[in-house]
Amino acid sequence: FIERVGFLGIGQALVQRERVTPSHIRCGFVLCLALGWILFSIFFFSAPWIALFFEEPALVPVLRIIAFSFVFASAAEVSLCMLQRELRFKQLLVVTNLAYLIGNGLVGITLAYFGYSYWALVSAIVVGRMIRLVLALRAVPQALSLDFSRSDAKDLLGIGIGFSLGRMTNYCALVGDNFVVGKLLGAQALGLYTRAYQLMTAPATYFGQVLEKVLFAALSQRQNEPEKIAKYYVYGIEM
């Protein structure tokens, strides 16, 4: 949830804007990094209260380690979204899938096999985000620079916050039941419930992700052609 809405839609704003300058890109990178460290701090220090809510003391070290993944994700956000904006989907596919395969397929499954329990999942998340960051920056390098104007930040946040609010309400609608199951039935029941739900919705989820990544970037390039966008929108609804 935090990774989807915590960067305030800055990456999506870079994809959607008709014209993006190098200054916008530098601004987006700095803003995402700052938000990543803010999210890390919030998650790190609030871990005891989250663990208390779920009545699961083991969550404290788990959440504090996972908090590092927000820093890695924030540093990769702009590069990933620039790949999307430039319709470089082959590279985007390689970056995201290779990171997933190494994090979950290699590290996660190996540690689970050797009995590391939930730490296998934690390691898979953190390593996967780290690998994704390295690959993303290799595909679209970023430089840390404060050479941008306040208007650049206003441009990106003005568009991005709307995306972030939309994602927030959508995410709450989709996974709000997890809080109920986790609170009332416990961690084991929640694990079985979420895996069963993911299996059931996997086809629609992955198809929806493809539409979100590809059509959003493609239609953003045609934003001054409302008749074509309307036609594509209707076709998408029909599909």
mmCIF file of C-alpha atoms in Angstrom:
data_model
loop_
_atom_site.group_PDB
_atom_site.id
_atom_site.type_symbol
_atom_site.label_atom_id
_atom_site.label_comp_id
_atom_site.label_asym_id
_atom_site.label_seq_id
_atom_site.Cartn_x
_atom_site.Cartn_y
_atom_site.Cartn_z
ATOM 1 C CA PHE A 1 0.000 0.000 0.000
ATOM 2 C CA ILE A 2 2.739 2.465 0.990
ATOM 3 C CA GLU A 3 4.762 1.736 -2.142
ATOM 4 C CA ARG A 4 1.760 2.303 -4.416
ATOM 5 C CA VAL A 5 0.591 5.584 -2.888
ATOM 6 C CA GLY A 6 3.513 6.823 -0.790
ATOM 7 C CA PHE A 7 5.411 8.465 -3.660
ATOM 8 C CA LEU A 8 2.380 10.704 -4.318
ATOM 9 C CA GLY A 9 2.012 9.660 -7.953
ATOM 10 C CA ILE A 10 5.190 11.481 -9.017
ATOM 11 C CA GLY A 11 6.195 8.700 -11.397
ATOM 12 C CA GLN A 12 2.743 8.593 -12.981
ATOM 13 C CA ALA A 13 2.861 12.376 -13.395
ATOM 14 C CA LEU A 14 6.115 12.022 -15.354
ATOM 15 C CA VAL A 15 4.448 9.464 -17.617
ATOM 16 C CA GLN A 16 1.316 11.536 -18.147
ATOM 17 C CA ARG A 17 2.793 14.995 -18.716
ATOM 18 C CA GLU A 18 2.830 16.064 -22.353
ATOM 19 C CA ARG A 19 6.245 17.657 -21.977
ATOM 20 C CA VAL A 20 8.896 16.545 -19.494
ATOM 21 C CA THR A 21 12.150 18.461 -19.089
ATOM 22 C CA PRO A 22 15.408 17.228 -17.507
ATOM 23 C CA SER A 23 14.550 19.538 -14.621
ATOM 24 C CA HIS A 24 11.257 17.674 -14.075
ATOM 25 C CA ILE A 25 13.151 14.377 -13.987
ATOM 26 C CA ARG A 26 15.707 15.684 -11.473
ATOM 27 C CA CYS A 27 12.905 17.096 -9.353
ATOM 28 C CA GLY A 28 10.959 13.823 -9.453
ATOM 29 C CA PHE A 29 14.033 11.826 -8.420
ATOM 30 C CA VAL A 30 14.755 14.083 -5.439
ATOM 31 C CA LEU A 31 11.115 14.130 -4.321
ATOM 32 C CA CYS A 32 10.823 10.335 -4.530
ATOM 33 C CA LEU A 33 14.059 9.859 -2.577
ATOM 34 C CA ALA A 34 12.877 12.229 0.131
ATOM 35 C CA LEU A 35 9.529 10.465 0.359
ATOM 36 C CA GLY A 36 11.307 7.103 0.508
ATOM 37 C CA TRP A 37 13.312 8.141 3.560
ATOM 38 C CA ILE A 38 10.213 9.661 5.189
ATOM 39 C CA LEU A 39 8.295 6.423 4.662
ATOM 40 C CA PHE A 40 11.248 4.436 5.995
ATOM 41 C CA SER A 41 11.293 6.532 9.160
ATOM 42 C CA ILE A 42 7.532 6.287 9.698
ATOM 43 C CA PHE A 43 7.484 2.524 9.188
ATOM 44 C CA PHE A 44 10.632 1.923 11.264
ATOM 45 C CA PHE A 45 9.449 3.848 14.306
ATOM 46 C CA SER A 46 5.781 2.823 14.125
ATOM 47 C CA ALA A 47 6.597 -0.907 13.938
ATOM 48 C CA PRO A 48 5.814 -1.517 17.650
ATOM 49 C CA TRP A 49 2.319 0.010 17.285
ATOM 50 C CA ILE A 50 1.593 -2.003 14.129
ATOM 51 C CA ALA A 51 2.721 -5.176 15.911
ATOM 52 C CA LEU A 52 0.502 -4.277 18.865
ATOM 53 C CA PHE A 53 -2.523 -3.851 16.574
ATOM 54 C CA PHE A 54 -2.046 -7.328 15.096
ATOM 55 C CA GLU A 55 -0.955 -8.768 18.473
ATOM 56 C CA GLU A 56 2.148 -10.182 16.760
ATOM 57 C CA PRO A 57 5.419 -9.141 18.510
ATOM 58 C CA ALA A 58 7.566 -10.762 15.781
ATOM 59 C CA LEU A 59 6.355 -8.041 13.390
ATOM 60 C CA VAL A 60 8.656 -5.403 14.916
ATOM 61 C CA PRO A 61 11.995 -6.598 13.430
ATOM 62 C CA VAL A 62 10.216 -7.764 10.272
ATOM 63 C CA LEU A 63 8.695 -4.350 9.559
ATOM 64 C CA ARG A 64 11.919 -2.530 10.355
ATOM 65 C CA ILE A 65 13.851 -4.600 7.819
ATOM 66 C CA ILE A 66 11.101 -4.264 5.208
ATOM 67 C CA ALA A 67 11.228 -0.466 5.729
ATOM 68 C CA PHE A 68 14.537 -0.408 3.819
ATOM 69 C CA SER A 69 12.691 -1.581 0.720
ATOM 70 C CA PHE A 70 10.936 1.819 0.538
ATOM 71 C CA VAL A 71 14.284 3.558 0.109
ATOM 72 C CA PHE A 72 15.237 1.185 -2.728
ATOM 73 C CA ALA A 73 11.813 1.524 -4.344
ATOM 74 C CA SER A 74 11.868 5.323 -4.161
ATOM 75 C CA ALA A 75 15.248 5.515 -5.889
ATOM 76 C CA ALA A 76 14.002 3.269 -8.725
ATOM 77 C CA GLU A 77 10.605 4.931 -9.241
ATOM 78 C CA VAL A 78 11.591 7.637 -11.731
ATOM 79 C CA SER A 79 13.737 5.325 -13.871
ATOM 80 C CA LEU A 80 10.954 2.732 -14.078
ATOM 81 C CA CYS A 81 8.382 5.355 -15.014
ATOM 82 C CA MET A 82 10.646 6.861 -17.666
ATOM 83 C CA LEU A 83 10.917 3.410 -19.262
ATOM 84 C CA GLN A 84 7.128 3.319 -19.266
ATOM 85 C CA ARG A 85 6.830 6.841 -20.680
ATOM 86 C CA GLU A 86 9.260 6.022 -23.502
ATOM 87 C CA LEU A 87 7.356 2.778 -24.252
ATOM 88 C CA ARG A 88 10.481 0.722 -23.589
ATOM 89 C CA PHE A 89 8.419 -2.186 -22.352
ATOM 90 C CA LYS A 90 10.967 -4.863 -23.222
ATOM 91 C CA GLN A 91 13.504 -3.295 -20.858
ATOM 92 C CA LEU A 92 10.817 -2.706 -18.246
ATOM 93 C CA LEU A 93 9.858 -6.378 -18.481
ATOM 94 C CA VAL A 94 13.470 -7.475 -18.023
ATOM 95 C CA VAL A 95 14.042 -5.183 -15.038
ATOM 96 C CA THR A 96 10.878 -6.099 -13.113
ATOM 97 C CA ASN A 97 10.861 -9.828 -13.899
ATOM 98 C CA LEU A 98 14.576 -10.380 -13.307
ATOM 99 C CA ALA A 99 14.322 -8.623 -9.945
ATOM 100 C CA TYR A 100 11.286 -10.755 -9.066
ATOM 101 C CA LEU A 101 12.971 -13.989 -10.122
ATOM 102 C CA ILE A 102 16.122 -13.270 -8.128
ATOM 103 C CA GLY A 103 14.292 -11.950 -5.065
ATOM 104 C CA ASN A 104 11.409 -14.424 -4.836
ATOM 105 C CA GLY A 105 12.535 -17.301 -7.023
ATOM 106 C CA LEU A 106 16.140 -17.567 -5.880
ATOM 107 C CA VAL A 107 16.541 -15.902 -2.496
ATOM 108 C CA GLY A 108 13.021 -16.405 -1.131
ATOM 109 C CA ILE A 109 12.540 -20.038 -2.098
ATOM 110 C CA THR A 110 16.105 -20.997 -1.132
ATOM 111 C CA LEU A 111 15.801 -19.499 2.351
ATOM 112 C CA ALA A 112 12.348 -21.056 2.793
ATOM 113 C CA TYR A 113 13.744 -24.457 1.811
ATOM 114 C CA PHE A 114 16.455 -24.154 4.465
ATOM 115 C CA GLY A 115 13.905 -23.314 7.152
ATOM 116 C CA TYR A 116 14.178 -19.561 7.559
ATOM 117 C CA SER A 117 10.385 -19.244 7.871
ATOM 118 C CA TYR A 118 8.965 -15.730 7.379
ATOM 119 C CA TRP A 119 12.474 -14.276 7.001
ATOM 120 C CA ALA A 120 12.496 -15.894 3.579
ATOM 121 C CA LEU A 121 9.612 -13.598 2.570
ATOM 122 C CA VAL A 122 11.256 -10.548 4.133
ATOM 123 C CA SER A 123 14.538 -11.242 2.346
ATOM 124 C CA ALA A 124 12.728 -11.792 -0.951
ATOM 125 C CA ILE A 125 11.082 -8.363 -0.699
ATOM 126 C CA VAL A 126 14.227 -6.436 0.236
ATOM 127 C CA VAL A 127 16.562 -8.215 -2.197
ATOM 128 C CA GLY A 128 14.014 -7.932 -5.014
ATOM 129 C CA ARG A 129 13.708 -4.158 -4.508
ATOM 130 C CA MET A 130 17.489 -3.824 -4.345
ATOM 131 C CA ILE A 131 18.022 -5.736 -7.599
ATOM 132 C CA ARG A 132 15.263 -3.756 -9.289
ATOM 133 C CA LEU A 133 16.940 -0.505 -8.249
ATOM 134 C CA VAL A 134 20.294 -1.551 -9.723
ATOM 135 C CA LEU A 135 18.732 -2.667 -13.013
ATOM 136 C CA ALA A 136 16.479 0.401 -13.264
ATOM 137 C CA LEU A 137 19.346 2.852 -12.741
ATOM 138 C CA ARG A 138 21.407 0.964 -15.277
ATOM 139 C CA ALA A 139 18.600 1.307 -17.835
ATOM 140 C CA VAL A 140 17.829 4.970 -17.045
ATOM 141 C CA PRO A 141 20.612 6.571 -14.959
ATOM 142 C CA GLN A 142 19.691 9.321 -12.497
ATOM 143 C CA ALA A 143 21.825 12.047 -10.954
ATOM 144 C CA LEU A 144 21.105 13.502 -7.531
ATOM 145 C CA SER A 145 20.810 17.239 -8.123
ATOM 146 C CA LEU A 146 18.828 20.111 -6.608
ATOM 147 C CA ASP A 147 18.914 22.028 -9.888
ATOM 148 C CA PHE A 148 15.157 22.411 -10.405
ATOM 149 C CA SER A 149 12.548 25.061 -9.721
ATOM 150 C CA ARG A 150 9.670 25.065 -7.269
ATOM 151 C CA SER A 151 7.276 25.127 -10.215
ATOM 152 C CA ASP A 152 8.596 21.713 -11.328
ATOM 153 C CA ALA A 153 7.614 20.223 -7.988
ATOM 154 C CA LYS A 154 4.226 21.932 -8.196
ATOM 155 C CA ASP A 155 3.664 20.518 -11.702
ATOM 156 C CA LEU A 156 4.449 16.945 -10.648
ATOM 157 C CA LEU A 157 2.619 16.999 -7.325
ATOM 158 C CA GLY A 158 -0.417 18.718 -8.817
ATOM 159 C CA ILE A 159 -0.936 15.761 -11.156
ATOM 160 C CA GLY A 160 0.536 13.039 -8.973
ATOM 161 C CA ILE A 161 -1.524 13.541 -5.831
ATOM 162 C CA GLY A 162 -4.684 12.812 -7.824
ATOM 163 C CA PHE A 163 -3.191 9.516 -9.032
ATOM 164 C CA SER A 164 -2.105 8.710 -5.497
ATOM 165 C CA LEU A 165 -5.587 9.334 -4.049
ATOM 166 C CA GLY A 166 -7.151 7.161 -6.749
ATOM 167 C CA ARG A 167 -4.743 4.335 -6.016
ATOM 168 C CA MET A 168 -5.351 4.709 -2.288
ATOM 169 C CA THR A 169 -9.122 4.261 -2.523
ATOM 170 C CA ASN A 170 -8.744 1.397 -5.011
ATOM 171 C CA TYR A 171 -6.212 -0.405 -2.845
ATOM 172 C CA CYS A 172 -8.312 -0.033 0.305
ATOM 173 C CA ALA A 173 -11.300 -1.480 -1.545
ATOM 174 C CA LEU A 174 -9.241 -4.467 -2.705
ATOM 175 C CA VAL A 175 -7.328 -5.398 0.455
ATOM 176 C CA GLY A 176 -9.339 -3.935 3.327
ATOM 177 C CA ASP A 177 -10.502 -7.454 4.121
ATOM 178 C CA ASN A 178 -6.894 -8.428 4.932
ATOM 179 C CA PHE A 179 -6.967 -6.183 8.001
ATOM 180 C CA VAL A 180 -10.118 -7.893 9.228
ATOM 181 C CA VAL A 181 -8.770 -11.419 8.646
ATOM 182 C CA GLY A 182 -5.362 -10.604 10.119
ATOM 183 C CA LYS A 183 -6.833 -8.935 13.192
ATOM 184 C CA LEU A 184 -9.554 -11.486 13.972
ATOM 185 C CA LEU A 185 -8.123 -14.799 12.709
ATOM 186 C CA GLY A 186 -4.342 -14.338 12.994
ATOM 187 C CA ALA A 187 -1.269 -14.462 10.785
ATOM 188 C CA GLN A 188 -1.583 -18.081 9.603
ATOM 189 C CA ALA A 189 -5.175 -17.652 8.438
ATOM 190 C CA LEU A 190 -4.222 -14.377 6.742
ATOM 191 C CA GLY A 191 -1.381 -16.098 4.865
ATOM 192 C CA LEU A 192 -3.685 -18.827 3.539
ATOM 193 C CA TYR A 193 -6.419 -16.308 2.730
ATOM 194 C CA THR A 194 -4.163 -13.942 0.752
ATOM 195 C CA ARG A 195 -2.549 -16.775 -1.242
ATOM 196 C CA ALA A 196 -5.955 -18.234 -2.141
ATOM 197 C CA TYR A 197 -7.213 -14.786 -3.149
ATOM 198 C CA GLN A 198 -4.118 -14.128 -5.285
ATOM 199 C CA LEU A 199 -4.549 -17.432 -7.124
ATOM 200 C CA MET A 200 -8.186 -16.673 -7.815
ATOM 201 C CA THR A 201 -7.576 -13.153 -9.131
ATOM 202 C CA ALA A 202 -4.199 -13.694 -10.840
ATOM 203 C CA PRO A 203 -5.494 -13.667 -14.465
ATOM 204 C CA ALA A 204 -7.468 -10.448 -14.046
ATOM 205 C CA THR A 205 -4.714 -8.838 -11.966
ATOM 206 C CA TYR A 206 -1.925 -9.444 -14.458
ATOM 207 C CA PHE A 207 -4.080 -8.496 -17.432
ATOM 208 C CA GLY A 208 -5.016 -5.292 -15.620
ATOM 209 C CA GLN A 209 -1.359 -4.518 -14.902
ATOM 210 C CA VAL A 210 -0.518 -4.848 -18.583
ATOM 211 C CA LEU A 211 -3.330 -2.460 -19.501
ATOM 212 C CA GLU A 212 -2.259 -0.002 -16.816
ATOM 213 C CA LYS A 213 1.393 0.053 -17.876
ATOM 214 C CA VAL A 214 0.939 0.016 -21.649
ATOM 215 C CA LEU A 215 -2.286 1.907 -22.314
ATOM 216 C CA PHE A 216 -1.623 4.626 -19.756
ATOM 217 C CA ALA A 217 1.702 5.492 -21.369
ATOM 218 C CA ALA A 218 0.400 5.125 -24.928
ATOM 219 C CA LEU A 219 -2.731 7.227 -24.389
ATOM 220 C CA SER A 220 -0.723 9.885 -22.554
ATOM 221 C CA GLN A 221 1.121 10.468 -25.813
ATOM 222 C CA ARG A 222 -2.256 11.027 -27.543
ATOM 223 C CA GLN A 223 -3.753 13.286 -24.880
ATOM 224 C CA ASN A 224 -4.439 16.041 -27.426
ATOM 225 C CA GLU A 225 -6.514 13.665 -29.584
ATOM 226 C CA PRO A 226 -9.715 13.248 -27.513
ATOM 227 C CA GLU A 227 -11.656 11.423 -30.252
ATOM 228 C CA LYS A 228 -9.041 8.664 -30.502
ATOM 229 C CA ILE A 229 -8.717 8.408 -26.734
ATOM 230 C CA ALA A 230 -12.503 8.077 -26.417
ATOM 231 C CA LYS A 231 -12.506 5.273 -28.993
ATOM 232 C CA TYR A 232 -9.657 3.404 -27.263
ATOM 233 C CA TYR A 233 -11.363 3.867 -23.907
ATOM 234 C CA VAL A 234 -14.599 2.313 -25.169
ATOM 235 C CA TYR A 235 -12.667 -0.603 -26.725
ATOM 236 C CA GLY A 236 -10.910 -1.144 -23.393
ATOM 237 C CA ILE A 237 -14.188 -1.212 -21.470
ATOM 238 C CA GLU A 238 -15.616 -3.714 -23.968
ATOM 239 C CA MET A 239 -12.607 -6.003 -23.584
#
